[in-house]
Amino acid sequence: MHSARSNERYVMANHPCFSESAHHVSGRIHLPVAPECNVQCGYCVRKYDCVNESRPGVSSVVLSADEALSRAVAVCERVGTIAAIGIAGPGDPLANEATFETLGLIRRYQPMAIGCVSTNGLALPDRVADLVAAGVRSLTVTINAVMPETAAEIYLWVTGPGGERLRGIEAGRFLLDRQWTGLRMAVDAGLVVKVNSVFIPAVNDFELPAIAQLAAEYGAHKHNILPLIPQNKFRDTVPPTPAELHAMRAECGSYLSQMSHCKQCRADACGLLGEDKDMETEALFARMGEEYEEAVC
Ligand code: SF4
Ligand code: SF4
């Protein structure tokens, strides 16, 4: 296990999403092993990837842990720049046991890669220890509100402690408590943490600076404000303009360092940010290369 300080230095220097300069030279892979989700965000249509971290509109294949490992190994061999191996969906990684199985395999076979997970935070307080045990070094938690009333507008339902569906203010209160508690626990456990927030005009825009301020107080390392992609409940909501997004990042940046190079990648993205390679094609080429070498040897 790395010390919290050395982990922070390493991730902040090498993870393409935490480091503006590293993203030109270091890539990442998202392994799509997590189809289930435990909440329903008002801006998500479930047949697509988790839009808290990924771009909707392109369905991912779902891989088993073994399939994910073989693709990760093949892609790392072919694309020499992979620094981070993450799980970002297509649902919530912490709602899927395959996430932990995959992370365990990755840790064993690609120990130098930065293990990375993105979550809506609902299950986080129960799984921080499991994430650390599986070798995760960086984490993204999507937090869209500080007030339960605002969260109640954003989330259609949230899975409650007994598996029931909570709605309205009760759902908002429960989810926020889990997200903020989980964030503090993750920081205390030595993970490098980014908070993602979806900017929904006229719904949570006035709360984004408070999220940045509180996240900084809780020890988060980065804040990534994502413009709303209108769909589901918010399909008629006009997303923020680039100028509004820029101004919001500037305001929130006085509390917490802002990420401004997010590409809202697919849950099966791989390669450098903005220069995505197709994971299946890379894995196929890697297999063809092995077969070619076997044939000529
Ligand atoms: Fe969709 Fe992700 Fe929200 Fe789940 S957490 S509802 S997959 S955006
Ligand atoms: Fe990084 Fe954003 Fe892509 Fe996630 S969605 S891997 S934070 S660039």
PDB file of N, CA and C in Angstrom, residues 166-230:
ATOM      1  N   LEU A 166     -36.571   5.077  -2.498  1.00  0.00           N
ATOM      2  CA  LEU A 166     -36.898   6.342  -1.845  1.00  0.00           C
ATOM      3  C   LEU A 166     -37.099   7.404  -2.926  1.00  0.00           C
ATOM      4  N   ARG A 167     -38.011   8.323  -2.654  1.00  0.00           N
ATOM      5  CA  ARG A 167     -38.260   9.411  -3.605  1.00  0.00           C
ATOM      6  C   ARG A 167     -38.331  10.737  -2.852  1.00  0.00           C
ATOM      7  N   GLY A 168     -38.245  11.839  -3.595  1.00  0.00           N
ATOM      8  CA  GLY A 168     -38.431  13.162  -3.022  1.00  0.00           C
ATOM      9  C   GLY A 168     -37.349  13.519  -2.015  1.00  0.00           C
ATOM     10  N   ILE A 169     -37.760  14.268  -0.998  1.00  0.00           N
ATOM     11  CA  ILE A 169     -36.795  14.818  -0.035  1.00  0.00           C
ATOM     12  C   ILE A 169     -36.088  13.711   0.747  1.00  0.00           C
ATOM     13  N   GLU A 170     -36.801  12.622   0.999  1.00  0.00           N
ATOM     14  CA  GLU A 170     -36.202  11.502   1.731  1.00  0.00           C
ATOM     15  C   GLU A 170     -35.042  10.913   0.923  1.00  0.00           C
ATOM     16  N   ALA A 171     -35.261  10.768  -0.379  1.00  0.00           N
ATOM     17  CA  ALA A 171     -34.204  10.258  -1.266  1.00  0.00           C
ATOM     18  C   ALA A 171     -33.026  11.223  -1.296  1.00  0.00           C
ATOM     19  N   GLY A 172     -33.326  12.516  -1.423  1.00  0.00           N
ATOM     20  CA  GLY A 172     -32.268  13.519  -1.488  1.00  0.00           C
ATOM     21  C   GLY A 172     -31.419  13.524  -0.234  1.00  0.00           C
ATOM     22  N   ARG A 173     -32.079  13.464   0.914  1.00  0.00           N
ATOM     23  CA  ARG A 173     -31.358  13.502   2.197  1.00  0.00           C
ATOM     24  C   ARG A 173     -30.468  12.266   2.341  1.00  0.00           C
ATOM     25  N   PHE A 174     -31.017  11.107   2.028  1.00  0.00           N
ATOM     26  CA  PHE A 174     -30.257   9.851   2.187  1.00  0.00           C
ATOM     27  C   PHE A 174     -29.041   9.834   1.249  1.00  0.00           C
ATOM     28  N   LEU A 175     -29.255  10.199  -0.017  1.00  0.00           N
ATOM     29  CA  LEU A 175     -28.154  10.152  -0.980  1.00  0.00           C
ATOM     30  C   LEU A 175     -27.044  11.138  -0.604  1.00  0.00           C
ATOM     31  N   LEU A 176     -27.412  12.368  -0.256  1.00  0.00           N
ATOM     32  CA  LEU A 176     -26.381  13.361   0.092  1.00  0.00           C
ATOM     33  C   LEU A 176     -25.581  12.919   1.307  1.00  0.00           C
ATOM     34  N   ASP A 177     -26.255  12.355   2.283  1.00  0.00           N
ATOM     35  CA  ASP A 177     -25.544  11.879   3.475  1.00  0.00           C
ATOM     36  C   ASP A 177     -24.516  10.814   3.094  1.00  0.00           C
ATOM     37  N   ARG A 178     -24.915   9.905   2.218  1.00  0.00           N
ATOM     38  CA  ARG A 178     -24.005   8.830   1.793  1.00  0.00           C
ATOM     39  C   ARG A 178     -22.852   9.394   0.962  1.00  0.00           C
ATOM     40  N   GLN A 179     -23.149  10.329   0.074  1.00  0.00           N
ATOM     41  CA  GLN A 179     -22.102  10.882  -0.801  1.00  0.00           C
ATOM     42  C   GLN A 179     -21.040  11.632  -0.005  1.00  0.00           C
ATOM     43  N   TRP A 180     -21.497  12.518   0.876  1.00  0.00           N
ATOM     44  CA  TRP A 180     -20.518  13.334   1.620  1.00  0.00           C
ATOM     45  C   TRP A 180     -19.767  12.494   2.652  1.00  0.00           C
ATOM     46  N   THR A 181     -20.450  11.558   3.291  1.00  0.00           N
ATOM     47  CA  THR A 181     -19.764  10.649   4.227  1.00  0.00           C
ATOM     48  C   THR A 181     -18.736   9.813   3.479  1.00  0.00           C
ATOM     49  N   GLY A 182     -19.136   9.280   2.336  1.00  0.00           N
ATOM     50  CA  GLY A 182     -18.236   8.446   1.542  1.00  0.00           C
ATOM     51  C   GLY A 182     -17.026   9.230   1.053  1.00  0.00           C
ATOM     52  N   LEU A 183     -17.251  10.476   0.653  1.00  0.00           N
ATOM     53  CA  LEU A 183     -16.146  11.318   0.191  1.00  0.00           C
ATOM     54  C   LEU A 183     -15.108  11.488   1.308  1.00  0.00           C
ATOM     55  N   ARG A 184     -15.575  11.799   2.492  1.00  0.00           N
ATOM     56  CA  ARG A 184     -14.633  11.989   3.604  1.00  0.00           C
ATOM     57  C   ARG A 184     -13.883  10.685   3.916  1.00  0.00           C
ATOM     58  N   MET A 185     -14.604   9.583   3.900  1.00  0.00           N
ATOM     59  CA  MET A 185     -13.956   8.291   4.183  1.00  0.00           C
ATOM     60  C   MET A 185     -12.907   7.950   3.124  1.00  0.00           C
ATOM     61  N   ALA A 186     -13.207   8.243   1.866  1.00  0.00           N
ATOM     62  CA  ALA A 186     -12.265   7.933   0.781  1.00  0.00           C
ATOM     63  C   ALA A 186     -10.987   8.759   0.929  1.00  0.00           C
ATOM     64  N   VAL A 187     -11.148  10.042   1.241  1.00  0.00           N
ATOM     65  CA  VAL A 187      -9.967  10.901   1.443  1.00  0.00           C
ATOM     66  C   VAL A 187      -9.161  10.384   2.640  1.00  0.00           C
ATOM     67  N   ASP A 188      -9.848  10.066   3.722  1.00  0.00           N
ATOM     68  CA  ASP A 188      -9.150   9.567   4.918  1.00  0.00           C
ATOM     69  C   ASP A 188      -8.419   8.257   4.642  1.00  0.00           C
ATOM     70  N   ALA A 189      -8.940   7.481   3.674  1.00  0.00           N
ATOM     71  CA  ALA A 189      -8.303   6.193   3.347  1.00  0.00           C
ATOM     72  C   ALA A 189      -7.119   6.360   2.394  1.00  0.00           C
ATOM     73  N   GLY A 190      -6.850   7.604   1.969  1.00  0.00           N
ATOM     74  CA  GLY A 190      -5.674   7.850   1.134  1.00  0.00           C
ATOM     75  C   GLY A 190      -5.946   7.861  -0.360  1.00  0.00           C
ATOM     76  N   LEU A 191      -7.225   7.810  -0.768  1.00  0.00           N
ATOM     77  CA  LEU A 191      -7.532   7.875  -2.199  1.00  0.00           C
ATOM     78  C   LEU A 191      -7.453   9.330  -2.681  1.00  0.00           C
ATOM     79  N   VAL A 192      -7.100   9.492  -3.950  1.00  0.00           N
ATOM     80  CA  VAL A 192      -7.118  10.822  -4.565  1.00  0.00           C
ATOM     81  C   VAL A 192      -8.497  10.986  -5.202  1.00  0.00           C
ATOM     82  N   VAL A 193      -9.227  12.021  -4.795  1.00  0.00           N
ATOM     83  CA  VAL A 193     -10.662  12.082  -5.108  1.00  0.00           C
ATOM     84  C   VAL A 193     -11.006  13.303  -5.963  1.00  0.00           C
ATOM     85  N   LYS A 194     -11.765  13.029  -7.003  1.00  0.00           N
ATOM     86  CA  LYS A 194     -12.336  14.088  -7.852  1.00  0.00           C
ATOM     87  C   LYS A 194     -13.840  14.094  -7.640  1.00  0.00           C
ATOM     88  N   VAL A 195     -14.418  15.282  -7.542  1.00  0.00           N
ATOM     89  CA  VAL A 195     -15.875  15.396  -7.471  1.00  0.00           C
ATOM     90  C   VAL A 195     -16.382  15.872  -8.821  1.00  0.00           C
ATOM     91  N   ASN A 196     -17.280  15.128  -9.419  1.00  0.00           N
ATOM     92  CA  ASN A 196     -17.966  15.561 -10.639  1.00  0.00           C
ATOM     93  C   ASN A 196     -19.307  16.186 -10.253  1.00  0.00           C
ATOM     94  N   SER A 197     -19.685  17.262 -10.929  1.00  0.00           N
ATOM     95  CA  SER A 197     -21.013  17.853 -10.712  1.00  0.00           C
ATOM     96  C   SER A 197     -21.607  18.189 -12.072  1.00  0.00           C
ATOM     97  N   VAL A 198     -22.841  17.761 -12.291  1.00  0.00           N
ATOM     98  CA  VAL A 198     -23.524  18.098 -13.540  1.00  0.00           C
ATOM     99  C   VAL A 198     -24.184  19.466 -13.370  1.00  0.00           C
ATOM    100  N   PHE A 199     -23.870  20.389 -14.261  1.00  0.00           N
ATOM    101  CA  PHE A 199     -24.371  21.772 -14.211  1.00  0.00           C
ATOM    102  C   PHE A 199     -25.750  21.786 -14.886  1.00  0.00           C
ATOM    103  N   ILE A 200     -26.808  21.920 -14.053  1.00  0.00           N
ATOM    104  CA  ILE A 200     -28.186  21.920 -14.575  1.00  0.00           C
ATOM    105  C   ILE A 200     -28.769  23.317 -14.339  1.00  0.00           C
ATOM    106  N   PRO A 201     -28.806  24.151 -15.376  1.00  0.00           N
ATOM    107  CA  PRO A 201     -29.256  25.535 -15.185  1.00  0.00           C
ATOM    108  C   PRO A 201     -30.629  25.616 -14.522  1.00  0.00           C
ATOM    109  N   ALA A 202     -30.749  26.546 -13.595  1.00  0.00           N
ATOM    110  CA  ALA A 202     -31.985  26.820 -12.855  1.00  0.00           C
ATOM    111  C   ALA A 202     -32.357  25.700 -11.890  1.00  0.00           C
ATOM    112  N   VAL A 203     -31.526  24.683 -11.760  1.00  0.00           N
ATOM    113  CA  VAL A 203     -31.799  23.609 -10.794  1.00  0.00           C
ATOM    114  C   VAL A 203     -30.713  23.573  -9.719  1.00  0.00           C
ATOM    115  N   ASN A 204     -29.435  23.469 -10.145  1.00  0.00           N
ATOM    116  CA  ASN A 204     -28.377  23.400  -9.132  1.00  0.00           C
ATOM    117  C   ASN A 204     -27.243  24.391  -9.362  1.00  0.00           C
ATOM    118  N   ASP A 205     -27.420  25.328 -10.321  1.00  0.00           N
ATOM    119  CA  ASP A 205     -26.302  26.228 -10.631  1.00  0.00           C
ATOM    120  C   ASP A 205     -25.898  27.066  -9.421  1.00  0.00           C
ATOM    121  N   PHE A 206     -26.875  27.512  -8.636  1.00  0.00           N
ATOM    122  CA  PHE A 206     -26.554  28.347  -7.479  1.00  0.00           C
ATOM    123  C   PHE A 206     -25.862  27.556  -6.371  1.00  0.00           C
ATOM    124  N   GLU A 207     -25.868  26.223  -6.465  1.00  0.00           N
ATOM    125  CA  GLU A 207     -25.247  25.397  -5.419  1.00  0.00           C
ATOM    126  C   GLU A 207     -23.865  24.897  -5.788  1.00  0.00           C
ATOM    127  N   LEU A 208     -23.464  25.045  -7.049  1.00  0.00           N
ATOM    128  CA  LEU A 208     -22.176  24.488  -7.460  1.00  0.00           C
ATOM    129  C   LEU A 208     -21.006  25.081  -6.672  1.00  0.00           C
ATOM    130  N   PRO A 209     -20.972  26.402  -6.428  1.00  0.00           N
ATOM    131  CA  PRO A 209     -19.860  26.917  -5.613  1.00  0.00           C
ATOM    132  C   PRO A 209     -19.854  26.322  -4.200  1.00  0.00           C
ATOM    133  N   ALA A 210     -21.022  26.083  -3.638  1.00  0.00           N
ATOM    134  CA  ALA A 210     -21.073  25.480  -2.293  1.00  0.00           C
ATOM    135  C   ALA A 210     -20.550  24.042  -2.326  1.00  0.00           C
ATOM    136  N   ILE A 211     -20.817  23.325  -3.423  1.00  0.00           N
ATOM    137  CA  ILE A 211     -20.271  21.962  -3.560  1.00  0.00           C
ATOM    138  C   ILE A 211     -18.748  22.033  -3.602  1.00  0.00           C
ATOM    139  N   ALA A 212     -18.212  22.970  -4.399  1.00  0.00           N
ATOM    140  CA  ALA A 212     -16.750  23.100  -4.499  1.00  0.00           C
ATOM    141  C   ALA A 212     -16.146  23.426  -3.136  1.00  0.00           C
ATOM    142  N   GLN A 213     -16.800  24.330  -2.419  1.00  0.00           N
ATOM    143  CA  GLN A 213     -16.272  24.757  -1.116  1.00  0.00           C
ATOM    144  C   GLN A 213     -16.283  23.594  -0.122  1.00  0.00           C
ATOM    145  N   LEU A 214     -17.401  22.880  -0.071  1.00  0.00           N
ATOM    146  CA  LEU A 214     -17.512  21.768   0.877  1.00  0.00           C
ATOM    147  C   LEU A 214     -16.576  20.620   0.496  1.00  0.00           C
ATOM    148  N   ALA A 215     -16.489  20.347  -0.802  1.00  0.00           N
ATOM    149  CA  ALA A 215     -15.604  19.268  -1.260  1.00  0.00           C
ATOM    150  C   ALA A 215     -14.151  19.576  -0.884  1.00  0.00           C
ATOM    151  N   ALA A 216     -13.765  20.844  -1.025  1.00  0.00           N
ATOM    152  CA  ALA A 216     -12.404  21.234  -0.628  1.00  0.00           C
ATOM    153  C   ALA A 216     -12.211  21.015   0.874  1.00  0.00           C
ATOM    154  N   GLU A 217     -13.212  21.393   1.652  1.00  0.00           N
ATOM    155  CA  GLU A 217     -13.112  21.191   3.114  1.00  0.00           C
ATOM    156  C   GLU A 217     -13.000  19.712   3.463  1.00  0.00           C
ATOM    157  N   TYR A 218     -13.641  18.867   2.670  1.00  0.00           N
ATOM    158  CA  TYR A 218     -13.603  17.423   2.926  1.00  0.00           C
ATOM    159  C   TYR A 218     -12.334  16.772   2.380  1.00  0.00           C
ATOM    160  N   GLY A 219     -11.503  17.546   1.697  1.00  0.00           N
ATOM    161  CA  GLY A 219     -10.204  17.024   1.250  1.00  0.00           C
ATOM    162  C   GLY A 219     -10.154  16.534  -0.182  1.00  0.00           C
ATOM    163  N   ALA A 220     -11.208  16.809  -0.996  1.00  0.00           N
ATOM    164  CA  ALA A 220     -11.171  16.406  -2.419  1.00  0.00           C
ATOM    165  C   ALA A 220     -10.036  17.145  -3.131  1.00  0.00           C
ATOM    166  N   HIS A 221      -9.537  16.533  -4.203  1.00  0.00           N
ATOM    167  CA  HIS A 221      -8.374  17.089  -4.891  1.00  0.00           C
ATOM    168  C   HIS A 221      -8.738  17.855  -6.163  1.00  0.00           C
ATOM    169  N   LYS A 222      -9.880  17.545  -6.774  1.00  0.00           N
ATOM    170  CA  LYS A 222     -10.278  18.170  -8.047  1.00  0.00           C
ATOM    171  C   LYS A 222     -11.786  18.284  -8.109  1.00  0.00           C
ATOM    172  N   HIS A 223     -12.264  19.214  -8.923  1.00  0.00           N
ATOM    173  CA  HIS A 223     -13.688  19.372  -9.189  1.00  0.00           C
ATOM    174  C   HIS A 223     -13.854  19.422 -10.707  1.00  0.00           C
ATOM    175  N   ASN A 224     -14.825  18.658 -11.200  1.00  0.00           N
ATOM    176  CA  ASN A 224     -15.064  18.583 -12.644  1.00  0.00           C
ATOM    177  C   ASN A 224     -16.528  18.906 -12.893  1.00  0.00           C
ATOM    178  N   ILE A 225     -16.803  20.095 -13.407  1.00  0.00           N
ATOM    179  CA  ILE A 225     -18.191  20.504 -13.682  1.00  0.00           C
ATOM    180  C   ILE A 225     -18.522  20.130 -15.126  1.00  0.00           C
ATOM    181  N   LEU A 226     -19.540  19.276 -15.278  1.00  0.00           N
ATOM    182  CA  LEU A 226     -19.922  18.761 -16.597  1.00  0.00           C
ATOM    183  C   LEU A 226     -21.202  19.461 -17.045  1.00  0.00           C
ATOM    184  N   PRO A 227     -21.268  19.934 -18.283  1.00  0.00           N
ATOM    185  CA  PRO A 227     -22.515  20.530 -18.752  1.00  0.00           C
ATOM    186  C   PRO A 227     -23.604  19.467 -18.908  1.00  0.00           C
ATOM    187  N   LEU A 228     -24.823  19.805 -18.531  1.00  0.00           N
ATOM    188  CA  LEU A 228     -25.952  18.878 -18.711  1.00  0.00           C
ATOM    189  C   LEU A 228     -26.056  18.440 -20.166  1.00  0.00           C
ATOM    190  N   ILE A 229     -26.309  17.133 -20.359  1.00  0.00           N
ATOM    191  CA  ILE A 229     -26.711  16.637 -21.683  1.00  0.00           C
ATOM    192  C   ILE A 229     -28.211  16.380 -21.561  1.00  0.00           C
ATOM    193  N   PRO A 230     -29.068  17.188 -22.212  1.00  0.00           N
ATOM    194  CA  PRO A 230     -30.508  17.134 -21.949  1.00  0.00           C
ATOM    195  C   PRO A 230     -31.144  15.813 -22.377  1.00  0.00           C
TER     196      PRO A 230
END
